[in-house]
Every structure is written in structure tokens, then in C-alpha cells.
């Protein structure tokens, strides 16, 4: 079976600094990929390359066998992206914003509007359809952002910290949604620092550190190989420069 | 979207087949422009940014109509250029100079937020929209915006020329206005690029802030000072064709071209002017599209992070370290230990770095300079500075008018768009919150009042001798008294803790009235007693004591009093 996403020897340099150092990954349909790593590991850079935000990289990126450098628009049409930062044109109302998103994803206006209303209502924003988003809380903005990423029913969904600012009920909804979308055959690329959630929702976990993949497999595989019981511990073992309890002690000592 | 934007959009999309042939996706183009124009309509324009930042978000709807109306007013003001000068080359050179200046100024101040809007990178770029559509959407957006400025700005002149020189004259000026607009876009682009080249993207934002302030001051100066300094007789006989360096100014080429066609006068000089008018704008536009626009976008993307983010960060650290040092030294001199010192440093840093504070307060420095200029200009005709009456008027006015600056600073020191950050005051174990208020007053006085004291005192002593010291003392102490009274009556909030939308307009008006009456009364009393040195000395002592008592009272503001203010 052809992989949905293929990254071959992916490199990205900022000046003399290499952020990605030869990433090789193949992802198949219906998988939920937990893409994790410490700050500055290269997660966001990978995501930005996949979404077409960064174009000057070395290596190859294929989505459904299509080369991203040759036909970025076809690939963008297949991807739904929820960025880490809730960047919105916030003087617009959520409905105005989502209608724009629908147009840009070549959806029929009526379909986009109907879907936007249904999704926002499911997110408990039914009463705020016509309010300007500059009055919204962080969680409300995140819900609009999630809706914009899913509106055109994409095959691949890239989520960068999608639960940021959401209340507990909304977190349950989104977690459930991720599982159900994967069951429908969608491929989900999930970046997060919330290890417990990554552990629960992911079929496969890719751990990146300093621009290279340091672990790749299901949670059970990783547990078996590393001998640790939680993803948090596996993460710490593979990425921490020193014993974390030592760092905590150093912080505590600084208070003396 | 308002009716003007709707029609402009419809007009701009007429050559649909041209767009499609050029590989532009029409539905995407329309969707992006619709969203952008709706956003424009809900965004305050440059004049509102400076004057009405306290409005609620809803009150800035229909900003487009506001922009058009203000541009039309300036267009009417620019007619002054067509009424003077001995020939049409001179008249039109003056007119095009004003036109280019106004357009460039409003473009930089008003449209910078659009050009620097990096949200597009995250919102539009990941969508399946082709590059040509994105670039065309940006160009058409700029075109629509410029049309909304340029048409009302030039319409009064076109009509006046139609009356003065007939329909041919009016029709001839229209293509020249297009050329002037193209030149302006080039100049703005070139200026942006130049600044981006010599500074970091972060400093570029500061440059724009200072330009906005300068522009506000220049506009104020243009209608306050220009009518006073214009010598009508001289202007009526003005003939700029006699000035050799005038060839360096593009408005001259435009004016001369119009005149040459109207008079059908094709001298060698006229032909050069016409050629410059035609060739250079085309060359400039080509340069903009080919070289400037791509590198500009590349530089712009750096603002959102990317390869130079570390360089930008180091710039930030350097500048903040120097401000921090000054703040620490001044705080150790002017503020007590603990809460007040911390508050002083915070206020000093915020006043130095906050863009919104600078935009609201710094124009007052320019306004003050202009008022002083007008004052001295008016005195020029009435007699020498040593004339006792002139001396008294100038001294009192200069001394008391400078309180306007500190008053503006105090008015804005409690307000911030980041007001939510004030949670820190409420969660920290601050026993005497009044100390934070006195810290903010002290920081504003040191930053804005102390320089005035030094300049005015030095100038007065040089001009009129040391006999002015008692009057100087009363003038400045009275102002401190005024700051204390106005702070007690109207301030009573912690620094940078109040949301802009909570500043009620009615309150601002009443506050302004109160400030005027109070400072006017103090100034009048001083004016009457100007020559009575003993009374002046006694009054200084009384004023100083009252100021001290009021300052203590301000410092003793309790949490209970403050909470009442925040609950409103």
C-alpha cells in the first residue's frame, strides 16, 4: 500500500544551523501519529514543510505519491492544518472567517456555511456565530481554529497542540473526534507536549530530538524496548541532557 | 462590508477573463479581498489610531468612510496650493508635493498594519491557493486602499482645475495623478526597504511608530503654523521655475508637463520633464515588482520568526539592557525602596517601550513645540522679549502650557491593551498600592516634566537673568500641585491596568475641561502676581506644602479605594 505521507532524507537549515537532519518517515492511511519532541527539536519545522509554509528544504516530501515541490496545491487541498498559535483575522466573526476558509478550500459556499454552523454549535459556539472573534477567549478561538482545519473534510489532519486553552469537556470531545476520524481512514499527525494524551490517542509515536528521529513505534513497542512504563519517562530518557531530578534540585537550591 | 468597498470590489473584478488568463483563481481572489476589505472596515485608520484609541471595538465600524471623509478634507485644504504662484507650473508643483506627501504619509501610517500583517503566512499560505492569486490579492488590496485615499484627496483639485482651465485641464491632470500615485508607492516601498536593510525587522516596527508620531505632528503643524508663516504677497509672485534644484523634485516634472500640454509649449526643458514623467514611474514600478516586492516579503517573513529570529532577539536584549540601567539609576534617585522603586522601573520601561503609549503621548511633545513656535511667532511683531508685558506673557504661557505634556502622559499611564497583565499587582503582597500610583506619577514627571524644567529654567535665566528664579519656582511648583490634584481626582488607578474600552469618552471631556480650568486658574493667579516677588515666594512655599500633602495622600491610597475604581 502506498504511504499517505513520505518524508525522505528531509533536511532544513537556518544559516549554519540544521534543524532537521535527514528525517525518513512513511505514514499510512488511518494512522494517528504522535509527533513529539522537546522544544526546538524540529517538530514545527516538519509540520510547516508538510503544510507548504516552508518551501526551501532539502529532501523529498510526498503526499499520496505527489511531490510537494511539484504540486503543492493538490497536497494542500488534502490537508487540514490547526496551527499552534491561534492566528485568526479576529475582527471577523467565526462564520465570516470559516466562509473564507471554505472558499479557499474550494467548497461550495452553502455547504461550508452549513458545516461551519453545525461544527461551531457542536463546540458550544452556536450563540457566538456572529460575534467578532476579538472578544473571544483563548479556548473559543481554538475551537474556531479546529473547525477551520476540519471544515473541508481533509484526508490528512495536522494538529499542532490542538488542545491548548480548551476546557475539560472540549478536550474529551477532541480526543474522541481524533479516534473516530482515524477510524474513518483519516491520517492524523498530532504534535503535542501533553504526553498522557499522545500516549492514549496515538497508534504510532515518533520522537524527534535535535532534528533526528530517536524513537519510532507504537506505545507498546516503545515500552518494551525502553523498559519504561509511561511515555513521559521514555521521553525523558531519550531527550533529557541530564537527570531531571537534578535540574529540579538545582531550581530548589536557587531559592535558598 | 460597506457600500464603497462593495462597489470597488465589483469594479476591480470586472476584467475577470484577464485574471483567469493570467492564472489567477477568481473565487479565491474574491474571497480573500472580501475578507480583507471587511477587516479594513473594522480597523481604525491612522487618524483614529492616534486620536480615538479609547473607542470600543464596535465604534470603529465604517473606518473606510472615515478615511474617505478625512482625505476629502485634506484635499480641500490642498486647494490652497492652486490659489498661489505666478504660473501653473508653480501651482501644480506645490499641489503635487502636497499630494505625494499626504499620500505617502497616510500610506505609511495607515496601511503599515496591513503590509506587516504576518497572519497571512499562517492563515492563507497553508490553503490550496496559488501564488499568483495571493500576490494579485495583495496588489489589488493595496490598489483599493490607495483609491480610497487618492480619489477624495485629488477630487477637489480636479474640480477646481476644471473650473479654472476647463475640462481639458482636468482630464490632463488625471493621468498625472496616476503617475504621482505610482511614484508615491515607489517611495514608500523604497523607504520600507531602506529601513529594513539598515535595521532589524523589530526596529522597523519602531521606525513606523515614530513615523506615525512625526506624521501626526506634521499634520498638526501644517494647519497651525503654515497659515501663519505664509507671506501672501510673496506666494502670489512665487515662480519656482527659477530655482535650479527644483529639477530634483518629481512634483516639478508633473507640474511642468501639465503646463506644457495646456500651453502646447514644447521647449527642450518641457520635453525633458515629460520624458521623466513617463519613463521614471514605469521604471520605478518595474523595480518595485521585480526586486523590491519579493525581497520585502522575504524580509517581512523574518518578523514572524525564521532564520534571523536569534539576531532579532539579541537586538532586543541589548536595547532592553540599556533602558533597564537608566531605569535602575533613576529609580534609585527618585523612588523609595520596595514597591515604589519597582513601580517606577516598570513605568519607565513601559513608557520607553510600549508602542501604544508612545503613539498616544509622544505627539504631545511635537504639539508643545508647535504651540511654542506660534507663541514666539505672534510675539515677534509685538515687541522685544525684554518688553515687560511680552516677558510676562511668554513666561507664563511657556511654563504652564508645558503641563499639557505630563497631563497627557498621566492620562494614558493607567491604560494598556495588555491591561490583563496587571493581575500581578493584585496577587502580589503589596501593602500600599498607592506607592505604585506615586511611582507612576514620579516616572511620568521625571520623563516628561524634568526636561521641560531644565530647558525652560536655562532659557529664562539666559534671557532674563536670575531674577526669574522665584517665578520659575512658583511656575513649576504650581504645575506639580496641578499634577497632584488631577491625579487625585482622576488617576487613582494602577499603572497600565485599565482596558482602553473602559476609558469613557464623556470622562475624557470632563477631565480635559477640569485640566484646562485648573491650570488656567493657577496660571492666571501667577500672571497677576508676577512682579510681586515676596508674594510669589510665599505662594511657592504654600503650593509646595499642599503638593506634598496631596502626594502623601496619593501614596496612601488603599486597596479598598482602588477596588472601588476597578469594580465600576
PDB file of N, CA, C and O in Angstrom, chain A residues 74-129:
ATOM      1  N   UNK A  74      -2.443  20.660  -4.810  1.00  0.00           N
ATOM      2  CA  UNK A  74      -3.218  19.417  -4.664  1.00  0.00           C
ATOM      3  C   UNK A  74      -3.015  18.851  -3.261  1.00  0.00           C
ATOM      4  O   UNK A  74      -3.949  18.361  -2.629  1.00  0.00           O
ATOM      5  N   UNK A  75      -1.786  18.967  -2.782  1.00  0.00           N
ATOM      6  CA  UNK A  75      -1.493  18.456  -1.441  1.00  0.00           C
ATOM      7  C   UNK A  75      -2.190  19.297  -0.369  1.00  0.00           C
ATOM      8  O   UNK A  75      -2.797  18.767   0.554  1.00  0.00           O
ATOM      9  N   UNK A  76      -2.127  20.610  -0.551  1.00  0.00           N
ATOM     10  CA  UNK A  76      -2.770  21.495   0.440  1.00  0.00           C
ATOM     11  C   UNK A  76      -4.273  21.208   0.537  1.00  0.00           C
ATOM     12  O   UNK A  76      -4.869  21.318   1.598  1.00  0.00           O
ATOM     13  N   UNK A  77      -4.875  20.871  -0.596  1.00  0.00           N
ATOM     14  CA  UNK A  77      -6.315  20.584  -0.620  1.00  0.00           C
ATOM     15  C   UNK A  77      -6.632  19.354   0.254  1.00  0.00           C
ATOM     16  O   UNK A  77      -7.707  19.253   0.832  1.00  0.00           O
ATOM     17  N   UNK A  78      -5.674  18.454   0.378  1.00  0.00           N
ATOM     18  CA  UNK A  78      -5.914  17.200   1.121  1.00  0.00           C
ATOM     19  C   UNK A  78      -5.631  17.350   2.617  1.00  0.00           C
ATOM     20  O   UNK A  78      -5.928  16.461   3.395  1.00  0.00           O
ATOM     21  N   UNK A  79      -4.991  18.470   2.972  1.00  0.00           N
ATOM     22  CA  UNK A  79      -4.548  18.626   4.369  1.00  0.00           C
ATOM     23  C   UNK A  79      -5.417  19.642   5.117  1.00  0.00           C
ATOM     24  O   UNK A  79      -5.795  20.672   4.581  1.00  0.00           O
ATOM     25  N   UNK A  80      -5.691  19.306   6.356  1.00  0.00           N
ATOM     26  CA  UNK A  80      -6.329  20.281   7.255  1.00  0.00           C
ATOM     27  C   UNK A  80      -5.320  20.594   8.346  1.00  0.00           C
ATOM     28  O   UNK A  80      -4.757  19.688   8.964  1.00  0.00           O
ATOM     29  N   UNK A  81      -5.052  21.877   8.567  1.00  0.00           N
ATOM     30  CA  UNK A  81      -3.967  22.247   9.491  1.00  0.00           C
ATOM     31  C   UNK A  81      -4.508  23.109  10.631  1.00  0.00           C
ATOM     32  O   UNK A  81      -5.203  24.095  10.402  1.00  0.00           O
ATOM     33  N   UNK A  82      -4.175  22.702  11.830  1.00  0.00           N
ATOM     34  CA  UNK A  82      -4.530  23.519  13.006  1.00  0.00           C
ATOM     35  C   UNK A  82      -3.214  23.978  13.638  1.00  0.00           C
ATOM     36  O   UNK A  82      -2.517  23.182  14.277  1.00  0.00           O
ATOM     37  N   UNK A  83      -2.831  25.252  13.435  1.00  0.00           N
ATOM     38  CA  UNK A  83      -1.526  25.693  13.943  1.00  0.00           C
ATOM     39  C   UNK A  83      -1.500  25.858  15.458  1.00  0.00           C
ATOM     40  O   UNK A  83      -2.547  25.948  16.100  1.00  0.00           O
ATOM     41  N   UNK A  84      -0.287  25.927  15.968  1.00  0.00           N
ATOM     42  CA  UNK A  84      -0.103  26.058  17.418  1.00  0.00           C
ATOM     43  C   UNK A  84      -0.621  27.403  17.924  1.00  0.00           C
ATOM     44  O   UNK A  84      -1.277  27.500  18.943  1.00  0.00           O
ATOM     45  N   UNK A  85      -0.296  28.462  17.167  1.00  0.00           N
ATOM     46  CA  UNK A  85      -0.744  29.792  17.571  1.00  0.00           C
ATOM     47  C   UNK A  85      -2.103  30.078  16.960  1.00  0.00           C
ATOM     48  O   UNK A  85      -2.300  29.849  15.768  1.00  0.00           O
ATOM     49  N   UNK A  86      -3.016  30.559  17.784  1.00  0.00           N
ATOM     50  CA  UNK A  86      -4.386  30.818  17.299  1.00  0.00           C
ATOM     51  C   UNK A  86      -4.411  32.103  16.473  1.00  0.00           C
ATOM     52  O   UNK A  86      -4.970  33.118  16.871  1.00  0.00           O
ATOM     53  N   UNK A  87      -3.764  32.071  15.305  1.00  0.00           N
ATOM     54  CA  UNK A  87      -3.771  33.242  14.420  1.00  0.00           C
ATOM     55  C   UNK A  87      -5.076  33.259  13.634  1.00  0.00           C
ATOM     56  O   UNK A  87      -5.365  32.337  12.876  1.00  0.00           O
ATOM     57  N   UNK A  88      -5.839  34.300  13.839  1.00  0.00           N
ATOM     58  CA  UNK A  88      -7.126  34.438  13.155  1.00  0.00           C
ATOM     59  C   UNK A  88      -7.266  35.890  12.736  1.00  0.00           C
ATOM     60  O   UNK A  88      -6.674  36.772  13.343  1.00  0.00           O
ATOM     61  N   UNK A  89      -8.083  36.150  11.728  1.00  0.00           N
ATOM     62  CA  UNK A  89      -8.444  37.550  11.448  1.00  0.00           C
ATOM     63  C   UNK A  89      -9.554  37.883  12.449  1.00  0.00           C
ATOM     64  O   UNK A  89     -10.733  37.698  12.173  1.00  0.00           O
ATOM     65  N   UNK A  90      -9.132  38.335  13.621  1.00  0.00           N
ATOM     66  CA  UNK A  90     -10.096  38.328  14.717  1.00  0.00           C
ATOM     67  C   UNK A  90     -11.132  39.450  14.703  1.00  0.00           C
ATOM     68  O   UNK A  90     -12.016  39.457  15.546  1.00  0.00           O
ATOM     69  N   UNK A  91     -11.041  40.364  13.755  1.00  0.00           N
ATOM     70  CA  UNK A  91     -12.155  41.333  13.668  1.00  0.00           C
ATOM     71  C   UNK A  91     -13.310  40.735  12.868  1.00  0.00           C
ATOM     72  O   UNK A  91     -14.387  41.328  12.782  1.00  0.00           O
ATOM     73  N   UNK A  92     -13.095  39.559  12.282  1.00  0.00           N
ATOM     74  CA  UNK A  92     -14.190  38.874  11.594  1.00  0.00           C
ATOM     75  C   UNK A  92     -14.982  38.048  12.615  1.00  0.00           C
ATOM     76  O   UNK A  92     -14.491  37.748  13.695  1.00  0.00           O
ATOM     77  N   UNK A  93     -16.186  37.667  12.241  1.00  0.00           N
ATOM     78  CA  UNK A  93     -16.942  36.739  13.085  1.00  0.00           C
ATOM     79  C   UNK A  93     -16.492  35.327  12.699  1.00  0.00           C
ATOM     80  O   UNK A  93     -15.944  35.135  11.604  1.00  0.00           O
ATOM     81  N   UNK A  94     -16.745  34.313  13.569  1.00  0.00           N
ATOM     82  CA  UNK A  94     -16.293  32.963  13.202  1.00  0.00           C
ATOM     83  C   UNK A  94     -16.917  32.486  11.893  1.00  0.00           C
ATOM     84  O   UNK A  94     -16.261  31.816  11.100  1.00  0.00           O
ATOM     85  N   UNK A  95     -18.159  32.874  11.671  1.00  0.00           N
ATOM     86  CA  UNK A  95     -18.837  32.434  10.447  1.00  0.00           C
ATOM     87  C   UNK A  95     -18.202  33.075   9.212  1.00  0.00           C
ATOM     88  O   UNK A  95     -17.980  32.401   8.200  1.00  0.00           O
ATOM     89  N   UNK A  96     -17.872  34.362   9.314  1.00  0.00           N
ATOM     90  CA  UNK A  96     -17.207  35.051   8.191  1.00  0.00           C
ATOM     91  C   UNK A  96     -15.853  34.393   7.913  1.00  0.00           C
ATOM     92  O   UNK A  96     -15.486  34.146   6.769  1.00  0.00           O
ATOM     93  N   UNK A  97     -15.133  34.110   9.006  1.00  0.00           N
ATOM     94  CA  UNK A  97     -13.799  33.511   8.860  1.00  0.00           C
ATOM     95  C   UNK A  97     -13.889  32.123   8.223  1.00  0.00           C
ATOM     96  O   UNK A  97     -13.141  31.796   7.305  1.00  0.00           O
ATOM     97  N   UNK A  98     -14.858  31.329   8.690  1.00  0.00           N
ATOM     98  CA  UNK A  98     -14.960  29.959   8.176  1.00  0.00           C
ATOM     99  C   UNK A  98     -15.479  29.934   6.741  1.00  0.00           C
ATOM    100  O   UNK A  98     -15.118  29.044   5.966  1.00  0.00           O
ATOM    101  N   UNK A  99     -16.288  30.917   6.390  1.00  0.00           N
ATOM    102  CA  UNK A  99     -16.741  31.001   4.988  1.00  0.00           C
ATOM    103  C   UNK A  99     -15.544  31.297   4.080  1.00  0.00           C
ATOM    104  O   UNK A  99     -15.423  30.749   2.984  1.00  0.00           O
ATOM    105  N   UNK A 100     -14.655  32.162   4.565  1.00  0.00           N
ATOM    106  CA  UNK A 100     -13.431  32.438   3.802  1.00  0.00           C
ATOM    107  C   UNK A 100     -12.612  31.152   3.644  1.00  0.00           C
ATOM    108  O   UNK A 100     -12.142  30.830   2.552  1.00  0.00           O
ATOM    109  N   UNK A 101     -12.488  30.407   4.748  1.00  0.00           N
ATOM    110  CA  UNK A 101     -11.722  29.152   4.692  1.00  0.00           C
ATOM    111  C   UNK A 101     -12.361  28.195   3.683  1.00  0.00           C
ATOM    112  O   UNK A 101     -11.675  27.548   2.899  1.00  0.00           O
ATOM    113  N   UNK A 102     -13.697  28.117   3.712  1.00  0.00           N
ATOM    114  CA  UNK A 102     -14.425  27.254   2.774  1.00  0.00           C
ATOM    115  C   UNK A 102     -14.129  27.628   1.333  1.00  0.00           C
ATOM    116  O   UNK A 102     -13.861  26.769   0.488  1.00  0.00           O
ATOM    117  N   UNK A 103     -14.139  28.937   1.064  1.00  0.00           N
ATOM    118  CA  UNK A 103     -13.850  29.419  -0.309  1.00  0.00           C
ATOM    119  C   UNK A 103     -12.449  29.003  -0.720  1.00  0.00           C
ATOM    120  O   UNK A 103     -12.228  28.547  -1.831  1.00  0.00           O
ATOM    121  N   UNK A 104     -11.499  29.192   0.203  1.00  0.00           N
ATOM    122  CA  UNK A 104     -10.103  28.892  -0.138  1.00  0.00           C
ATOM    123  C   UNK A 104      -9.876  27.391  -0.346  1.00  0.00           C
ATOM    124  O   UNK A 104      -8.970  26.999  -1.056  1.00  0.00           O
ATOM    125  N   UNK A 105     -10.728  26.562   0.292  1.00  0.00           N
ATOM    126  CA  UNK A 105     -10.621  25.110   0.072  1.00  0.00           C
ATOM    127  C   UNK A 105     -11.569  24.649  -1.030  1.00  0.00           C
ATOM    128  O   UNK A 105     -11.885  23.471  -1.125  1.00  0.00           O
ATOM    129  N   UNK A 106     -12.032  25.617  -1.824  1.00  0.00           N
ATOM    130  CA  UNK A 106     -12.872  25.323  -2.993  1.00  0.00           C
ATOM    131  C   UNK A 106     -14.174  24.613  -2.628  1.00  0.00           C
ATOM    132  O   UNK A 106     -14.661  23.765  -3.381  1.00  0.00           O
ATOM    133  N   UNK A 107     -14.732  24.934  -1.488  1.00  0.00           N
ATOM    134  CA  UNK A 107     -16.010  24.329  -1.105  1.00  0.00           C
ATOM    135  C   UNK A 107     -17.151  25.179  -1.626  1.00  0.00           C
ATOM    136  O   UNK A 107     -16.990  26.378  -1.836  1.00  0.00           O
ATOM    137  N   UNK A 108     -18.306  24.554  -1.779  1.00  0.00           N
ATOM    138  CA  UNK A 108     -19.494  25.345  -2.127  1.00  0.00           C
ATOM    139  C   UNK A 108     -19.849  26.183  -0.901  1.00  0.00           C
ATOM    140  O   UNK A 108     -19.832  25.664   0.227  1.00  0.00           O
ATOM    141  N   UNK A 109     -20.200  27.436  -1.158  1.00  0.00           N
ATOM    142  CA  UNK A 109     -20.417  28.361  -0.039  1.00  0.00           C
ATOM    143  C   UNK A 109     -21.489  27.845   0.939  1.00  0.00           C
ATOM    144  O   UNK A 109     -21.328  27.929   2.150  1.00  0.00           O
ATOM    145  N   UNK A 110     -22.560  27.297   0.342  1.00  0.00           N
ATOM    146  CA  UNK A 110     -23.675  26.841   1.173  1.00  0.00           C
ATOM    147  C   UNK A 110     -23.228  25.678   2.074  1.00  0.00           C
ATOM    148  O   UNK A 110     -23.550  25.648   3.267  1.00  0.00           O
ATOM    149  N   UNK A 111     -22.482  24.761   1.473  1.00  0.00           N
ATOM    150  CA  UNK A 111     -22.000  23.594   2.240  1.00  0.00           C
ATOM    151  C   UNK A 111     -21.086  24.070   3.363  1.00  0.00           C
ATOM    152  O   UNK A 111     -21.208  23.633   4.515  1.00  0.00           O
ATOM    153  N   UNK A 112     -20.172  24.989   3.019  1.00  0.00           N
ATOM    154  CA  UNK A 112     -19.221  25.494   4.015  1.00  0.00           C
ATOM    155  C   UNK A 112     -19.972  26.144   5.176  1.00  0.00           C
ATOM    156  O   UNK A 112     -19.658  25.904   6.353  1.00  0.00           O
ATOM    157  N   UNK A 113     -20.963  26.946   4.839  1.00  0.00           N
ATOM    158  CA  UNK A 113     -21.692  27.661   5.885  1.00  0.00           C
ATOM    159  C   UNK A 113     -22.458  26.683   6.783  1.00  0.00           C
ATOM    160  O   UNK A 113     -22.401  26.783   8.013  1.00  0.00           O
ATOM    161  N   UNK A 114     -23.141  25.739   6.137  1.00  0.00           N
ATOM    162  CA  UNK A 114     -23.929  24.768   6.923  1.00  0.00           C
ATOM    163  C   UNK A 114     -23.015  23.962   7.847  1.00  0.00           C
ATOM    164  O   UNK A 114     -23.307  23.784   9.024  1.00  0.00           O
ATOM    165  N   UNK A 115     -21.900  23.511   7.275  1.00  0.00           N
ATOM    166  CA  UNK A 115     -20.963  22.724   8.078  1.00  0.00           C
ATOM    167  C   UNK A 115     -20.386  23.556   9.222  1.00  0.00           C
ATOM    168  O   UNK A 115     -20.290  23.084  10.356  1.00  0.00           O
ATOM    169  N   UNK A 116     -20.033  24.804   8.911  1.00  0.00           N
ATOM    170  CA  UNK A 116     -19.442  25.680   9.942  1.00  0.00           C
ATOM    171  C   UNK A 116     -20.426  25.863  11.089  1.00  0.00           C
ATOM    172  O   UNK A 116     -20.040  25.763  12.268  1.00  0.00           O
ATOM    173  N   UNK A 117     -21.692  26.098  10.760  1.00  0.00           N
ATOM    174  CA  UNK A 117     -22.697  26.316  11.822  1.00  0.00           C
ATOM    175  C   UNK A 117     -22.826  25.053  12.677  1.00  0.00           C
ATOM    176  O   UNK A 117     -22.821  25.121  13.907  1.00  0.00           O
ATOM    177  N   UNK A 118     -22.898  23.897  11.989  1.00  0.00           N
ATOM    178  CA  UNK A 118     -23.062  22.643  12.744  1.00  0.00           C
ATOM    179  C   UNK A 118     -21.865  22.388  13.660  1.00  0.00           C
ATOM    180  O   UNK A 118     -22.025  22.019  14.827  1.00  0.00           O
ATOM    181  N   UNK A 119     -20.670  22.606  13.115  1.00  0.00           N
ATOM    182  CA  UNK A 119     -19.472  22.311  13.910  1.00  0.00           C
ATOM    183  C   UNK A 119     -19.312  23.292  15.070  1.00  0.00           C
ATOM    184  O   UNK A 119     -18.979  22.893  16.190  1.00  0.00           O
ATOM    185  N   UNK A 120     -19.570  24.574  14.799  1.00  0.00           N
ATOM    186  CA  UNK A 120     -19.439  25.562  15.884  1.00  0.00           C
ATOM    187  C   UNK A 120     -20.482  25.305  16.964  1.00  0.00           C
ATOM    188  O   UNK A 120     -20.209  25.468  18.154  1.00  0.00           O
ATOM    189  N   UNK A 121     -21.675  24.894  16.540  1.00  0.00           N
ATOM    190  CA  UNK A 121     -22.721  24.593  17.523  1.00  0.00           C
ATOM    191  C   UNK A 121     -22.292  23.397  18.379  1.00  0.00           C
ATOM    192  O   UNK A 121     -22.479  23.409  19.602  1.00  0.00           O
ATOM    193  N   UNK A 122     -21.690  22.388  17.724  1.00  0.00           N
ATOM    194  CA  UNK A 122     -21.216  21.218  18.483  1.00  0.00           C
ATOM    195  C   UNK A 122     -20.142  21.628  19.492  1.00  0.00           C
ATOM    196  O   UNK A 122     -20.016  21.034  20.554  1.00  0.00           O
ATOM    197  N   UNK A 123     -19.400  22.661  19.146  1.00  0.00           N
ATOM    198  CA  UNK A 123     -18.365  23.174  20.054  1.00  0.00           C
ATOM    199  C   UNK A 123     -18.922  24.203  21.038  1.00  0.00           C
ATOM    200  O   UNK A 123     -18.174  24.944  21.665  1.00  0.00           O
ATOM    201  N   UNK A 124     -20.231  24.298  21.095  1.00  0.00           N
ATOM    202  CA  UNK A 124     -20.903  25.212  22.024  1.00  0.00           C
ATOM    203  C   UNK A 124     -20.678  26.688  21.680  1.00  0.00           C
ATOM    204  O   UNK A 124     -20.661  27.543  22.558  1.00  0.00           O
ATOM    205  N   UNK A 125     -20.473  26.962  20.410  1.00  0.00           N
ATOM    206  CA  UNK A 125     -20.291  28.363  19.994  1.00  0.00           C
ATOM    207  C   UNK A 125     -21.492  28.843  19.163  1.00  0.00           C
ATOM    208  O   UNK A 125     -21.404  29.846  18.455  1.00  0.00           O
ATOM    209  N   UNK A 126     -22.581  28.100  19.271  1.00  0.00           N
ATOM    210  CA  UNK A 126     -23.772  28.428  18.477  1.00  0.00           C
ATOM    211  C   UNK A 126     -24.276  29.844  18.712  1.00  0.00           C
ATOM    212  O   UNK A 126     -24.812  30.483  17.803  1.00  0.00           O
ATOM    213  N   UNK A 127     -24.079  30.343  19.935  1.00  0.00           N
ATOM    214  CA  UNK A 127     -24.568  31.701  20.229  1.00  0.00           C
ATOM    215  C   UNK A 127     -23.575  32.781  19.837  1.00  0.00           C
ATOM    216  O   UNK A 127     -23.836  33.968  20.013  1.00  0.00           O
ATOM    217  N   UNK A 128     -22.410  32.366  19.356  1.00  0.00           N
ATOM    218  CA  UNK A 128     -21.370  33.359  19.040  1.00  0.00           C
ATOM    219  C   UNK A 128     -21.042  33.412  17.546  1.00  0.00           C
ATOM    220  O   UNK A 128     -19.997  33.938  17.169  1.00  0.00           O
ATOM    221  N   UNK A 129     -21.923  32.864  16.749  1.00  0.00           N
ATOM    222  CA  UNK A 129     -21.640  32.788  15.304  1.00  0.00           C
ATOM    223  C   UNK A 129     -21.382  34.156  14.692  1.00  0.00           C
ATOM    224  O   UNK A 129     -20.587  34.308  13.772  1.00  0.00           O
TER     225      UNK A 129
END
